[in-house]
Amino acid sequence: MKWPQNKKLVNQSLPRLSPGGSSYSPFLRQLKIFGITLKLIFSLWWDKNLGNNSSRRRHRLAKWLVKNILELGPTFIKIGQALSTRADLIPIEYIEEFSQLQDRVPPFGSDLAIAAIEQELGKPISILFAQFNPTPIAAASLGQVHKARLHTGEDVVVKVQRPGLAKLFNLDFEILHRLVRWLNRFIKSIRKFNLEAIYREFFELLYLEIDYIHEGKNADRFRDNFQSYQRVNVPKVYWQYTTSKILTLEYLPGIKIDDRLALEANKIDTQEVIQLGITCYLKQLLEDGFFQSDPHPGNMAVSQRGDIIFYDFGTMAEVKTIAKDQMVKTFFAVLKNDTDEVVETLIYMGLIEPVADMTPVKRMIAFMLEEFRDKPVDVRAFEQITDEVYSIFEQQPFRLPPQMTFIVKSLTTLDGIARALDPQYNLLAAAQPFLKQIAFSQQQGGMLGVFAKQTKDFIQYKFKQPNRTQLSIMRLESRLDLGELQVKVKAVESERSLKQIQLGIKSLIYTCLSGFSLLSGSVLLVGQLKGVAIALFCFAIFWFILLLRSLTSMAMTEKMYKMAQK
């Protein structure tokens, strides 16, 4: 959640969130959620059958879904934000639309915020604070932030949870559980995604995020981890003004971290900001094993001195830390494009679940090393491995742990921030200060030897690089070993015949369905059941339209074939 801002918070075109969960009727809310889900499933099925699966159509459907997510409120906004990280599983058009949910949440009324503060802290607002700004300086799906001043003179920010949020989560928790069971029961193809586990995992994290005491403890732990870093600022928690629904923190204003013009206007070196940001994140991930899983530009700022300020510690993640010599080895494994070494490290950290056949996983890691090692992290590149990911799900029940998706999201976001400051930046160059710090650490005398050995091996690796012909042969061998090379034999005549047979079978099915619906409707119309009869007539029209489309496709295919024969 971003503090140092004064821009307009509310997009007037958006629906205002309900202030409390108690205003929702459980039956009507379930009806709305199931209705939106069914409409989405039907739209996807309809587009698939009509062949209308263009990027423009997917964008339109994604926009419709985002609109409904905003109307459904905080629970579904958080789901949308979580899905915005899954470029490996959902189309890029949905990723782009879901990513906009971050800054499109209107605040709730200041009177409700003040009432919540007074109720939680047990005193009038005038006794608690010398000054309190009723206009929020930031708003998010779970709460909003107000600036205040204590009677002792310190400037603070007060984070207030949306009233009725826990009740709403409890209601949505039950409804979504019914929805997951319903989907598993009626859509067999969706079972391989293990929605039950994903659902429970999501709500566990969500309930932790709305516990502000937990967030305050995260902030204290994060600040302790960076005590020796003079250029990293983490706000102090004022525990006497903090409860599970109210969080009071030190006010640390700054410049938005990706605002290049503002940073340059304040004579702040953007290269130093990039290096410091990358170093901070590598320390969190590799040394502390405790990292901010949502480092978007609203959660990071830069002070007038060029120090980085971190905000919002509700979404922290933990991974198994690795020894410093392992960090160096892994770093050089990335430089050398050593897939096996990288996969072993990821398994050790718990970021990849080991399975019987690791070939598809190694193929994915090799692809990411090749694509993202020296280039910007572009989520569109994930489209190239979509088929690979789906084949993994078909072959074996494999799912990346949530920490891995957090890391991918974080790296993508950090890469975007760095490129906003310097389009020519290089991740490996920015990581060098952290690597030097590890190599010359006084705590481990042998680390310099490890670093020197890895450097020597890397130089030898560079000198032994094969020429283009040898490289092409090696890539061919690698693809053969991984089972990646596929030989496709096309029989044009057979393909045409099979396509015509498929269209013929479809036409026959649509003819039977439209005829059956028409006949049944006529019988029921005679039996005075007009409502059901009209519904069946509508179905008959629907199947007839599909029949006409199928017949048209058959005719066009035959015509194109005859033209090709001439």
PDB file of C-alpha atoms in Angstrom, residues 368-469:
ATOM      1  CA  MET A 368      13.486 -19.389 -18.613  1.00  0.00           C
ATOM      2  CA  LEU A 369      17.285 -19.259 -18.291  1.00  0.00           C
ATOM      3  CA  GLU A 370      17.589 -18.830 -22.052  1.00  0.00           C
ATOM      4  CA  GLU A 371      14.851 -16.187 -22.312  1.00  0.00           C
ATOM      5  CA  PHE A 372      15.210 -14.150 -19.123  1.00  0.00           C
ATOM      6  CA  ARG A 373      18.884 -14.336 -18.151  1.00  0.00           C
ATOM      7  CA  ASP A 374      20.066 -11.287 -20.124  1.00  0.00           C
ATOM      8  CA  LYS A 375      16.732  -9.857 -21.267  1.00  0.00           C
ATOM      9  CA  PRO A 376      13.725  -8.126 -19.686  1.00  0.00           C
ATOM     10  CA  VAL A 377      11.192 -10.406 -17.999  1.00  0.00           C
ATOM     11  CA  ASP A 378       8.303 -10.174 -20.469  1.00  0.00           C
ATOM     12  CA  VAL A 379       5.178 -12.067 -19.412  1.00  0.00           C
ATOM     13  CA  ARG A 380       4.274 -12.504 -23.089  1.00  0.00           C
ATOM     14  CA  ALA A 381       7.214 -14.892 -23.404  1.00  0.00           C
ATOM     15  CA  PHE A 382       5.304 -17.313 -21.181  1.00  0.00           C
ATOM     16  CA  GLU A 383       2.923 -17.888 -24.082  1.00  0.00           C
ATOM     17  CA  GLN A 384       5.699 -19.918 -25.711  1.00  0.00           C
ATOM     18  CA  ILE A 385       5.648 -22.481 -22.886  1.00  0.00           C
ATOM     19  CA  THR A 386       1.888 -22.601 -22.314  1.00  0.00           C
ATOM     20  CA  ASP A 387       1.632 -25.906 -24.186  1.00  0.00           C
ATOM     21  CA  GLU A 388       4.527 -27.253 -22.141  1.00  0.00           C
ATOM     22  CA  VAL A 389       2.858 -26.312 -18.856  1.00  0.00           C
ATOM     23  CA  TYR A 390      -0.435 -27.899 -19.869  1.00  0.00           C
ATOM     24  CA  SER A 391       1.395 -31.069 -20.946  1.00  0.00           C
ATOM     25  CA  ILE A 392       2.918 -31.255 -17.469  1.00  0.00           C
ATOM     26  CA  PHE A 393      -0.549 -31.182 -15.920  1.00  0.00           C
ATOM     27  CA  GLU A 394      -1.697 -33.897 -18.322  1.00  0.00           C
ATOM     28  CA  GLN A 395       1.291 -36.150 -17.639  1.00  0.00           C
ATOM     29  CA  GLN A 396       1.535 -35.806 -13.870  1.00  0.00           C
ATOM     30  CA  PRO A 397      -0.083 -33.867 -10.989  1.00  0.00           C
ATOM     31  CA  PHE A 398       2.537 -31.115 -10.744  1.00  0.00           C
ATOM     32  CA  ARG A 399       2.057 -27.701  -9.194  1.00  0.00           C
ATOM     33  CA  LEU A 400       4.566 -24.999  -8.341  1.00  0.00           C
ATOM     34  CA  PRO A 401       4.577 -24.126  -4.625  1.00  0.00           C
ATOM     35  CA  PRO A 402       3.135 -20.662  -3.908  1.00  0.00           C
ATOM     36  CA  GLN A 403       6.564 -19.312  -2.913  1.00  0.00           C
ATOM     37  CA  MET A 404       7.800 -19.883  -6.465  1.00  0.00           C
ATOM     38  CA  THR A 405       4.911 -17.902  -7.948  1.00  0.00           C
ATOM     39  CA  PHE A 406       5.643 -15.105  -5.431  1.00  0.00           C
ATOM     40  CA  ILE A 407       9.279 -15.035  -6.546  1.00  0.00           C
ATOM     41  CA  VAL A 408       8.340 -14.951 -10.246  1.00  0.00           C
ATOM     42  CA  LYS A 409       5.907 -12.108  -9.550  1.00  0.00           C
ATOM     43  CA  SER A 410       8.512 -10.228  -7.483  1.00  0.00           C
ATOM     44  CA  LEU A 411      11.256 -10.591 -10.079  1.00  0.00           C
ATOM     45  CA  THR A 412       8.889  -9.486 -12.845  1.00  0.00           C
ATOM     46  CA  THR A 413       7.861  -6.423 -10.828  1.00  0.00           C
ATOM     47  CA  LEU A 414      11.423  -5.523  -9.835  1.00  0.00           C
ATOM     48  CA  ASP A 415      12.532  -5.911 -13.446  1.00  0.00           C
ATOM     49  CA  GLY A 416       9.759  -3.526 -14.519  1.00  0.00           C
ATOM     50  CA  ILE A 417      10.781  -0.965 -11.871  1.00  0.00           C
ATOM     51  CA  ALA A 418      14.448  -1.181 -12.888  1.00  0.00           C
ATOM     52  CA  ARG A 419      13.661  -0.761 -16.595  1.00  0.00           C
ATOM     53  CA  ALA A 420      11.478   2.258 -15.837  1.00  0.00           C
ATOM     54  CA  LEU A 421      14.573   3.841 -14.264  1.00  0.00           C
ATOM     55  CA  ASP A 422      17.082   2.536 -16.835  1.00  0.00           C
ATOM     56  CA  PRO A 423      15.914   0.683 -19.989  1.00  0.00           C
ATOM     57  CA  GLN A 424      19.469  -0.664 -20.496  1.00  0.00           C
ATOM     58  CA  TYR A 425      19.967  -2.075 -16.999  1.00  0.00           C
ATOM     59  CA  ASN A 426      21.419  -5.563 -16.537  1.00  0.00           C
ATOM     60  CA  LEU A 427      20.245  -7.786 -13.681  1.00  0.00           C
ATOM     61  CA  LEU A 428      23.587  -9.566 -13.335  1.00  0.00           C
ATOM     62  CA  ALA A 429      25.482  -6.276 -13.103  1.00  0.00           C
ATOM     63  CA  ALA A 430      23.030  -4.936 -10.518  1.00  0.00           C
ATOM     64  CA  ALA A 431      23.500  -8.099  -8.419  1.00  0.00           C
ATOM     65  CA  GLN A 432      27.297  -7.730  -8.228  1.00  0.00           C
ATOM     66  CA  PRO A 433      27.416  -5.633  -5.003  1.00  0.00           C
ATOM     67  CA  PHE A 434      25.511  -8.337  -3.146  1.00  0.00           C
ATOM     68  CA  LEU A 435      27.803 -11.010  -4.559  1.00  0.00           C
ATOM     69  CA  LYS A 436      30.911  -9.051  -3.521  1.00  0.00           C
ATOM     70  CA  GLN A 437      29.494  -8.651  -0.030  1.00  0.00           C
ATOM     71  CA  ILE A 438      29.097 -12.429   0.208  1.00  0.00           C
ATOM     72  CA  ALA A 439      32.540 -13.136  -1.245  1.00  0.00           C
ATOM     73  CA  PHE A 440      34.394 -10.790   1.128  1.00  0.00           C
ATOM     74  CA  SER A 441      32.307 -11.588   4.199  1.00  0.00           C
ATOM     75  CA  GLN A 442      34.440 -11.731   7.328  1.00  0.00           C
ATOM     76  CA  GLN A 443      32.179 -14.387   8.855  1.00  0.00           C
ATOM     77  CA  GLN A 444      33.278 -17.019   6.351  1.00  0.00           C
ATOM     78  CA  GLY A 445      36.957 -16.899   5.529  1.00  0.00           C
ATOM     79  CA  GLY A 446      36.753 -19.591   2.850  1.00  0.00           C
ATOM     80  CA  MET A 447      34.116 -17.721   0.856  1.00  0.00           C
ATOM     81  CA  LEU A 448      36.694 -15.785  -1.146  1.00  0.00           C
ATOM     82  CA  GLY A 449      38.215 -19.112  -2.235  1.00  0.00           C
ATOM     83  CA  VAL A 450      34.792 -20.394  -3.348  1.00  0.00           C
ATOM     84  CA  PHE A 451      34.190 -17.187  -5.290  1.00  0.00           C
ATOM     85  CA  ALA A 452      37.638 -17.370  -6.927  1.00  0.00           C
ATOM     86  CA  LYS A 453      37.119 -21.014  -7.919  1.00  0.00           C
ATOM     87  CA  GLN A 454      33.702 -20.285  -9.433  1.00  0.00           C
ATOM     88  CA  THR A 455      35.136 -17.289 -11.313  1.00  0.00           C
ATOM     89  CA  LYS A 456      37.951 -19.431 -12.677  1.00  0.00           C
ATOM     90  CA  ASP A 457      35.490 -22.140 -13.779  1.00  0.00           C
ATOM     91  CA  PHE A 458      33.303 -19.508 -15.442  1.00  0.00           C
ATOM     92  CA  ILE A 459      36.261 -18.002 -17.363  1.00  0.00           C
ATOM     93  CA  GLN A 460      37.255 -21.498 -18.536  1.00  0.00           C
ATOM     94  CA  TYR A 461      33.640 -22.115 -19.531  1.00  0.00           C
ATOM     95  CA  LYS A 462      33.663 -18.911 -21.618  1.00  0.00           C
ATOM     96  CA  PHE A 463      36.937 -19.828 -23.361  1.00  0.00           C
ATOM     97  CA  LYS A 464      35.607 -23.305 -24.183  1.00  0.00           C
ATOM     98  CA  GLN A 465      32.416 -21.962 -25.738  1.00  0.00           C
ATOM     99  CA  PRO A 466      31.750 -23.886 -28.996  1.00  0.00           C
ATOM    100  CA  ASN A 467      31.374 -22.245 -32.389  1.00  0.00           C
ATOM    101  CA  ARG A 468      27.963 -21.817 -34.027  1.00  0.00           C
ATOM    102  CA  THR A 469      27.984 -25.210 -35.768  1.00  0.00           C
TER     103      THR A 469
END
